[in-house]
Amino acid sequence: VLLCRLAEVGRLETPKIQGKYDTGQLFLHRVFGYRGVVLFPWLARVYDRDVPNKRDSGNQIRCRQETGQGQNQQAWGTGFGKLALSLMGWGLEDGNFNYVGKEVKGCTQTFYQVLIDARDCPYIRAQTEAVTFLGNQDSSRSLYAIPGLDYVSHEDILPYTTTEKLPLQHELFDKFLMYYPEKDPPFGAQETLRAWQKKNHPWLELSDVHKETTENVRVTVIPFYMGCRESQAASVFWWRYCIRLENLGELSVQLRERHWRIFSLSGTLETVRGRGVVGQEPVLSPSLPAFQYSSHVSLQAPSGHMWSITVGVVSLNHLEETPLYILFGIINWNTKSAEEGYRCPAWLGTFRMEREDGYTFDCRIPPFSLESKSEDTGTNTSAV
């Protein structure tokens, strides 16, 4: 018999349909249930592949080159273009992988940087050290994390109020926020929070969110640029990405495998299958419908070309000891900008899911691009 005791934490308020929540707003997470506090908002472009597009031309795969006259001419590139075509031709008819070439329009939505109550961290089905940073030394590949830092969409905020002066247990709470009894909410930003936000803005910034649903399982991917580190051979650009799986159906499902189609720098195509993710095979049930994890990827830009050739190649060192690379998103062969040149669709990957009735299916991962930023200004320098 499991005995539990209820404790009062505050009084729920009506969620905001319009506007945004202020710094210091206490909340409960709609999906993960933890207590948190809002630090500051982000405006993100959300690309939801479940939303119908009026201009969607279906799943036809094409590779086009924009000409100087603005006309579209079908063209197949050389080098990486042939590699992309061979990748597309491999398993093109199985329907298990996502079509990157489908046009998806983004809409702007509000997300929040938040602190998580340390008392709730052991019970959250998400990594509570998911926000990581590169070490300060340019030559270092070391990572460090801030525990209990998360990103939350506006729709997942359930606001509440409390009369406690210290309602949240987190080592940064009293460093970032101060109690103002006359305010609503009664917590406001200290100068340390504003300085921290300004200093780390380029590496904290949330800009793009990608979503896709398969068989009532929604996958959300959020990539973050972490910065560049120099080595003797080349510059190494680092990203972290967060993946959230959420079961929207009534039957429980379990993540059994991850499946990537990849190629190495030698140009050979390979398939990698692995059990679960981050050492787990999570069950997504109606009572515990979501699981969230993070990982890291790195990319080496060729000298003088930035992302012109290897823009669609990311290292999957967390899967294998030897560096493997996955072709994803859109490959750009142009050396001048991302708006010109050859663009070919490719695949990203799937999760193999098993439902409680024994039915198995491949859950598509929405394709996403990696964008670098100027470390001096925090602005985008290139994009897929």
Coordinates of C-alpha atoms in Angstrom, one line a residue:
V1 CA 0.0 0.0 0.0
L2 CA 1.4 3.3 -1.1
L3 CA 0.7 6.1 1.4
C4 CA 1.1 9.7 0.4
R5 CA 0.4 13.0 2.1
L6 CA -1.0 16.1 0.3
A7 CA 0.6 19.4 1.0
E8 CA -0.8 22.8 0.0
V9 CA 1.5 24.8 -2.2
G10 CA -0.8 27.7 -3.2
R11 CA -3.9 28.7 -5.1
L12 CA -4.3 28.0 -8.8
E13 CA -5.0 31.0 -11.1
T14 CA -6.7 31.1 -14.5
P15 CA -4.1 30.5 -17.3
K16 CA -3.6 33.4 -19.6
I17 CA -5.0 33.1 -23.1
Q18 CA -3.4 36.3 -24.3
G19 CA -0.3 38.1 -23.1
K20 CA 2.6 36.6 -21.4
Y21 CA 3.6 35.7 -17.8
D22 CA 5.9 38.0 -15.9
T23 CA 9.2 37.3 -14.3
G24 CA 8.6 35.7 -10.9
Q25 CA 5.4 33.9 -11.9
L26 CA 5.0 30.6 -10.0
F27 CA 3.5 27.7 -11.9
L28 CA 2.9 24.0 -12.2
H29 CA 4.0 22.3 -15.3
R30 CA 1.0 21.0 -17.2
V31 CA 2.7 17.8 -18.4
F32 CA 5.5 17.0 -15.9
G33 CA 3.8 18.4 -12.9
Y34 CA 6.8 20.1 -11.3
R35 CA 6.7 23.5 -9.5
G36 CA 8.6 26.2 -11.2
V37 CA 9.1 30.0 -11.5
V38 CA 9.4 32.1 -14.7
L39 CA 12.7 33.9 -15.3
F40 CA 12.1 35.5 -18.7
P41 CA 10.3 34.8 -22.0
W42 CA 11.6 33.7 -25.4
L43 CA 9.8 34.2 -28.8
A44 CA 10.3 31.0 -30.8
R45 CA 9.3 29.9 -34.3
V46 CA 7.2 26.8 -34.0
Y47 CA 7.2 24.5 -37.1
D48 CA 4.3 22.0 -36.6
R49 CA 4.2 19.4 -39.3
D50 CA 0.7 18.3 -38.2
V51 CA -0.8 21.7 -39.2
P52 CA -2.1 21.5 -42.8
N53 CA -0.4 23.7 -45.4
K54 CA -2.5 25.3 -48.1
R55 CA 0.6 25.3 -50.3
D56 CA 1.6 21.8 -49.4
S57 CA 2.3 19.9 -52.6
G58 CA 2.3 16.5 -51.0
N59 CA 5.2 14.2 -50.4
Q60 CA 6.9 14.6 -53.8
I61 CA 10.6 14.8 -53.4
R62 CA 12.5 17.3 -55.6
C63 CA 15.9 18.9 -55.8
R64 CA 15.8 22.4 -57.3
Q65 CA 18.2 25.2 -58.1
E66 CA 17.2 28.8 -58.0
T67 CA 18.3 30.5 -61.2
G68 CA 19.2 34.2 -61.6
Q69 CA 15.9 34.8 -63.5
G70 CA 13.9 33.4 -60.5
Q71 CA 12.8 30.3 -62.4
N72 CA 12.9 26.8 -60.9
Q73 CA 14.9 24.3 -62.9
Q74 CA 15.2 20.7 -61.7
A75 CA 18.9 19.9 -61.2
W76 CA 20.9 17.2 -59.4
G77 CA 24.1 18.3 -57.8
T78 CA 27.4 16.5 -57.8
G79 CA 29.4 15.2 -54.9
F80 CA 27.2 15.5 -51.8
G81 CA 24.3 15.8 -54.2
K82 CA 24.8 12.2 -55.5
L83 CA 25.2 11.1 -51.9
A84 CA 21.9 12.8 -51.0
L85 CA 20.2 11.1 -54.0
S86 CA 21.5 7.7 -53.0
L87 CA 20.3 8.3 -49.5
M88 CA 16.8 9.3 -50.7
G89 CA 16.7 6.3 -53.0
W90 CA 17.4 3.9 -50.1
G91 CA 14.1 3.1 -48.5
L92 CA 12.3 5.9 -50.3
E93 CA 9.1 3.8 -50.5
D94 CA 8.9 2.5 -47.0
G95 CA 7.1 5.6 -45.6
N96 CA 9.0 5.4 -42.3
F97 CA 11.0 8.5 -42.6
N98 CA 10.1 12.2 -42.6
Y99 CA 10.0 14.2 -45.8
V100 CA 12.3 17.2 -45.2
G101 CA 11.2 18.8 -48.4
K102 CA 7.7 19.5 -47.2
E103 CA 7.1 23.2 -46.7
V104 CA 6.2 24.0 -43.2
K105 CA 5.3 27.5 -42.1
G106 CA 6.4 28.6 -38.7
C107 CA 4.3 30.6 -36.3
T108 CA 5.6 32.6 -33.3
Q109 CA 4.9 31.3 -29.8
T110 CA 6.1 32.3 -26.4
F111 CA 8.3 30.0 -24.3
Y112 CA 9.9 30.7 -20.9
Q113 CA 13.2 30.1 -19.2
V114 CA 12.3 28.7 -15.8
L115 CA 13.7 27.3 -12.6
I116 CA 12.5 23.9 -11.4
D117 CA 11.9 23.2 -7.7
A118 CA 14.7 20.9 -6.5
R119 CA 12.2 18.9 -4.4
D120 CA 10.5 17.8 -7.6
C121 CA 13.5 17.0 -9.7
P122 CA 13.7 13.3 -8.6
Y123 CA 10.2 12.7 -9.9
I124 CA 10.3 14.3 -13.3
R125 CA 10.6 12.2 -16.4
A126 CA 13.0 14.6 -17.9
Q127 CA 16.7 15.4 -17.5
T128 CA 17.0 18.2 -15.0
E129 CA 20.5 19.0 -16.2
A130 CA 19.5 19.4 -19.8
V131 CA 20.8 23.0 -20.2
T132 CA 24.5 22.7 -20.8
F133 CA 27.3 25.1 -21.7
L134 CA 30.8 24.8 -23.2
G135 CA 33.8 25.4 -21.0
N136 CA 35.4 28.8 -21.0
Q137 CA 38.7 27.7 -22.6
D138 CA 38.6 28.0 -26.4
S139 CA 40.4 24.7 -26.7
S140 CA 38.2 22.8 -24.2
R141 CA 35.4 20.5 -25.1
S142 CA 34.3 20.2 -21.5
L143 CA 30.6 20.8 -20.7
Y144 CA 29.0 22.1 -17.6
A145 CA 25.3 22.2 -16.7
I146 CA 23.0 24.2 -14.6
P147 CA 20.7 21.9 -12.7
G148 CA 17.0 22.7 -12.6
L149 CA 16.8 25.0 -15.6
D150 CA 14.2 24.3 -18.3
Y151 CA 12.2 25.7 -21.2
V152 CA 8.4 25.7 -21.0
S153 CA 5.8 26.6 -23.6
H154 CA 3.1 29.1 -22.7
E155 CA 0.4 26.5 -22.9
D156 CA 2.2 24.3 -20.4
I157 CA 2.1 27.0 -17.7
L158 CA -0.5 26.5 -14.9
P159 CA 0.0 29.7 -12.8
Y160 CA -0.5 29.8 -9.0
T161 CA 0.0 32.1 -6.1
T162 CA 1.3 31.6 -2.6
T163 CA 2.0 33.6 0.5
E164 CA 5.4 32.0 1.1
K165 CA 8.5 34.2 0.8
L166 CA 10.6 31.3 -0.4
P167 CA 8.2 29.0 -2.3
L168 CA 10.8 27.4 -4.5
Q169 CA 13.9 25.5 -3.6
H170 CA 16.7 26.2 -6.1
E171 CA 20.2 27.6 -5.5
L172 CA 19.6 30.4 -7.9
F173 CA 16.1 31.5 -6.7
D174 CA 17.3 34.1 -4.2
K175 CA 20.2 35.2 -6.4
F176 CA 17.9 35.9 -9.4
L177 CA 14.7 37.0 -7.7
M178 CA 13.7 39.2 -4.8
Y179 CA 10.4 39.2 -2.8
Y180 CA 8.2 42.3 -3.4
P181 CA 5.0 41.8 -1.3
E182 CA 3.2 44.7 -3.1
K183 CA 3.8 43.2 -6.6
D184 CA 1.8 40.7 -8.6
P185 CA 3.5 38.2 -8.9
P186 CA 5.4 39.1 -5.7
F187 CA 8.8 38.2 -7.1
G188 CA 10.9 40.4 -9.4
A189 CA 14.2 40.2 -11.2
Q190 CA 17.4 41.2 -9.5
E191 CA 20.3 42.8 -11.4
T192 CA 22.1 39.4 -11.3
L193 CA 19.4 37.8 -13.4
R194 CA 19.5 40.6 -16.0
A195 CA 23.3 40.4 -16.2
W196 CA 23.2 36.6 -16.4
Q197 CA 20.6 36.7 -19.2
K198 CA 22.6 39.3 -21.2
K199 CA 25.9 37.4 -20.8
N200 CA 24.5 34.0 -21.8
H201 CA 21.8 35.2 -24.2
P202 CA 23.4 33.6 -27.4
W203 CA 23.7 30.1 -25.8
L204 CA 20.4 30.2 -23.9
E205 CA 18.3 31.5 -26.8
L206 CA 15.5 29.4 -28.0
S207 CA 14.6 30.2 -31.6
D208 CA 13.1 27.2 -33.4
V209 CA 10.8 24.4 -32.3
H210 CA 9.8 21.4 -34.5
K211 CA 6.8 19.1 -33.9
E212 CA 5.3 16.1 -35.6
T213 CA 2.8 13.4 -34.5
T214 CA 2.7 9.8 -35.5
E215 CA 0.0 7.4 -34.2
N216 CA -0.9 9.8 -31.3
V217 CA 2.8 10.2 -30.2
R218 CA 4.0 13.7 -30.6
V219 CA 7.8 14.4 -30.9
T220 CA 9.1 17.9 -30.2
V221 CA 12.7 18.8 -31.1
I222 CA 14.4 22.1 -29.9
P223 CA 18.0 22.7 -31.1
F224 CA 20.3 25.2 -29.3
Y225 CA 23.6 26.6 -30.5
M226 CA 26.3 26.3 -27.9
G227 CA 29.3 28.0 -29.5
C228 CA 32.5 27.2 -31.4
R229 CA 35.8 25.7 -30.1
E230 CA 39.0 25.8 -32.0
S231 CA 41.2 22.7 -32.4
Q232 CA 44.5 22.2 -34.3
A233 CA 42.7 20.8 -37.3
A234 CA 39.5 22.8 -37.6
S235 CA 36.8 24.8 -35.8
V236 CA 34.2 22.6 -34.0
F237 CA 30.7 24.0 -33.7
W238 CA 28.5 22.6 -30.9
W239 CA 24.8 22.3 -30.4
R240 CA 22.6 20.7 -27.9
Y241 CA 19.1 19.4 -28.7
C242 CA 16.1 18.6 -26.6
I243 CA 13.6 15.9 -27.6
R244 CA 10.3 15.4 -25.9
L245 CA 7.9 12.5 -26.6
E246 CA 4.3 12.8 -25.5
N247 CA 1.5 10.2 -25.8
L248 CA -1.7 11.9 -26.8
G249 CA -3.7 8.6 -27.0
E250 CA -5.4 6.4 -24.4
L251 CA -3.2 3.3 -24.8
S252 CA 0.3 3.1 -23.3
V253 CA 3.3 3.0 -25.7
Q254 CA 6.9 2.2 -25.0
L255 CA 10.0 3.5 -26.9
R256 CA 11.9 0.4 -28.0
E257 CA 14.5 1.6 -30.5
R258 CA 16.0 4.6 -32.2
H259 CA 16.8 4.3 -35.9
W260 CA 19.2 6.6 -37.7
R261 CA 20.3 6.5 -41.4
I262 CA 23.8 8.0 -41.4
F263 CA 27.0 8.2 -43.3
S264 CA 30.6 8.5 -42.2
L265 CA 33.1 11.1 -43.5
S266 CA 34.4 8.3 -45.8
G267 CA 31.2 8.6 -47.7
T268 CA 29.7 5.2 -46.8
L269 CA 26.0 4.9 -46.0
E270 CA 25.1 3.1 -42.8
T271 CA 22.1 2.3 -40.6
V272 CA 22.4 2.6 -36.8
R273 CA 19.8 1.0 -34.5
G274 CA 19.9 1.2 -30.8
R275 CA 17.8 0.2 -27.9
G276 CA 15.9 3.1 -26.3
V277 CA 17.4 6.5 -25.7
V278 CA 19.9 7.7 -23.0
G279 CA 19.9 4.1 -21.6
Q280 CA 16.1 4.0 -21.1
E281 CA 13.1 2.5 -22.8
P282 CA 10.4 4.9 -21.4
V283 CA 6.8 3.9 -21.2
L284 CA 4.4 6.7 -22.1
S285 CA 1.1 6.0 -20.3
P286 CA -2.0 8.1 -19.8
S287 CA -0.9 8.9 -16.2
L288 CA 2.8 9.6 -17.2
P289 CA 2.4 10.6 -20.9
A290 CA 5.7 12.3 -21.5
F291 CA 9.5 11.8 -21.5
Q292 CA 12.2 14.4 -22.3
Y293 CA 15.9 14.0 -22.9
S294 CA 18.8 16.0 -24.3
S295 CA 22.0 15.3 -26.2
H296 CA 24.8 17.1 -28.1
V297 CA 26.0 17.2 -31.6
S298 CA 29.1 18.8 -33.2
L299 CA 30.0 19.9 -36.7
Q300 CA 33.2 20.9 -38.4
A301 CA 32.8 23.6 -41.0
P302 CA 35.2 23.4 -44.0
S303 CA 37.6 26.3 -44.3
G304 CA 36.2 29.2 -46.3
H305 CA 32.8 27.5 -46.9
M306 CA 31.1 27.8 -43.5
W307 CA 28.0 25.5 -43.9
S308 CA 28.1 25.3 -47.7
I309 CA 28.9 21.6 -47.9
T310 CA 28.5 20.0 -44.5
V311 CA 25.5 22.0 -43.3
G312 CA 23.5 18.8 -43.1
V313 CA 26.1 16.7 -41.3
V314 CA 26.1 16.3 -37.5
S315 CA 28.2 14.1 -35.3
L316 CA 26.5 11.4 -33.3
N317 CA 29.4 10.7 -31.0
H318 CA 26.9 9.7 -28.2
L319 CA 25.8 6.7 -30.3
E320 CA 29.2 5.2 -31.2
E321 CA 32.8 5.5 -30.1
T322 CA 33.9 6.4 -33.7
P323 CA 32.5 9.6 -35.1
L324 CA 29.4 8.9 -37.3
Y325 CA 27.5 11.5 -39.1
I326 CA 23.8 11.8 -40.0
L327 CA 22.5 13.6 -43.1
F328 CA 19.5 15.6 -42.1
G329 CA 17.5 18.6 -43.0
I330 CA 18.5 20.4 -46.2
I331 CA 21.9 20.3 -47.8
N332 CA 23.2 23.6 -49.2
W333 CA 26.0 23.6 -51.8
N334 CA 26.3 27.3 -52.2
T335 CA 29.4 29.0 -50.7
K336 CA 27.8 32.5 -50.5
S337 CA 24.5 32.1 -48.7
A338 CA 21.8 29.7 -47.6
E339 CA 19.2 31.2 -49.9
E340 CA 20.9 30.1 -53.1
G341 CA 22.3 26.9 -54.5
Y342 CA 21.1 23.3 -54.5
R343 CA 18.7 22.1 -51.9
C344 CA 17.8 18.4 -51.5
P345 CA 15.5 16.8 -48.9
A346 CA 16.9 13.9 -46.8
W347 CA 15.9 11.9 -43.8
L348 CA 16.5 12.3 -40.1
G349 CA 15.2 9.2 -38.2
T350 CA 12.5 7.4 -36.3
F351 CA 11.7 5.9 -32.9
R352 CA 10.3 2.4 -32.9
M353 CA 7.3 2.4 -30.5
E354 CA 5.4 -0.6 -29.1
R355 CA 1.8 -0.1 -27.9
E356 CA 0.3 -2.1 -25.0
D357 CA -1.8 -4.2 -27.4
G358 CA 1.4 -5.3 -29.2
Y359 CA 1.1 -3.0 -32.2
T360 CA 4.5 -1.5 -33.3
F361 CA 5.1 1.5 -35.4
D362 CA 7.8 4.0 -36.4
C363 CA 7.4 7.4 -34.9
R364 CA 8.8 10.1 -37.1
I365 CA 11.3 12.7 -35.7
P366 CA 10.7 16.1 -37.3
P367 CA 13.6 17.3 -39.4
F368 CA 15.5 20.3 -38.0
S369 CA 18.3 22.6 -39.0
L370 CA 21.4 23.7 -37.1
E371 CA 22.2 27.4 -37.1
S372 CA 25.4 29.0 -36.0
K373 CA 25.6 32.4 -34.4
S374 CA 28.2 35.1 -34.1
E375 CA 29.8 34.7 -30.7
D376 CA 30.4 38.5 -30.6
T377 CA 26.9 39.6 -31.3
G378 CA 24.7 36.6 -30.8
T379 CA 23.1 37.0 -34.3
N380 CA 22.7 34.3 -36.9
T381 CA 25.6 34.0 -39.3
S382 CA 24.2 31.2 -41.4
A383 CA 21.1 29.0 -41.6
V384 CA 19.9 26.0 -43.5

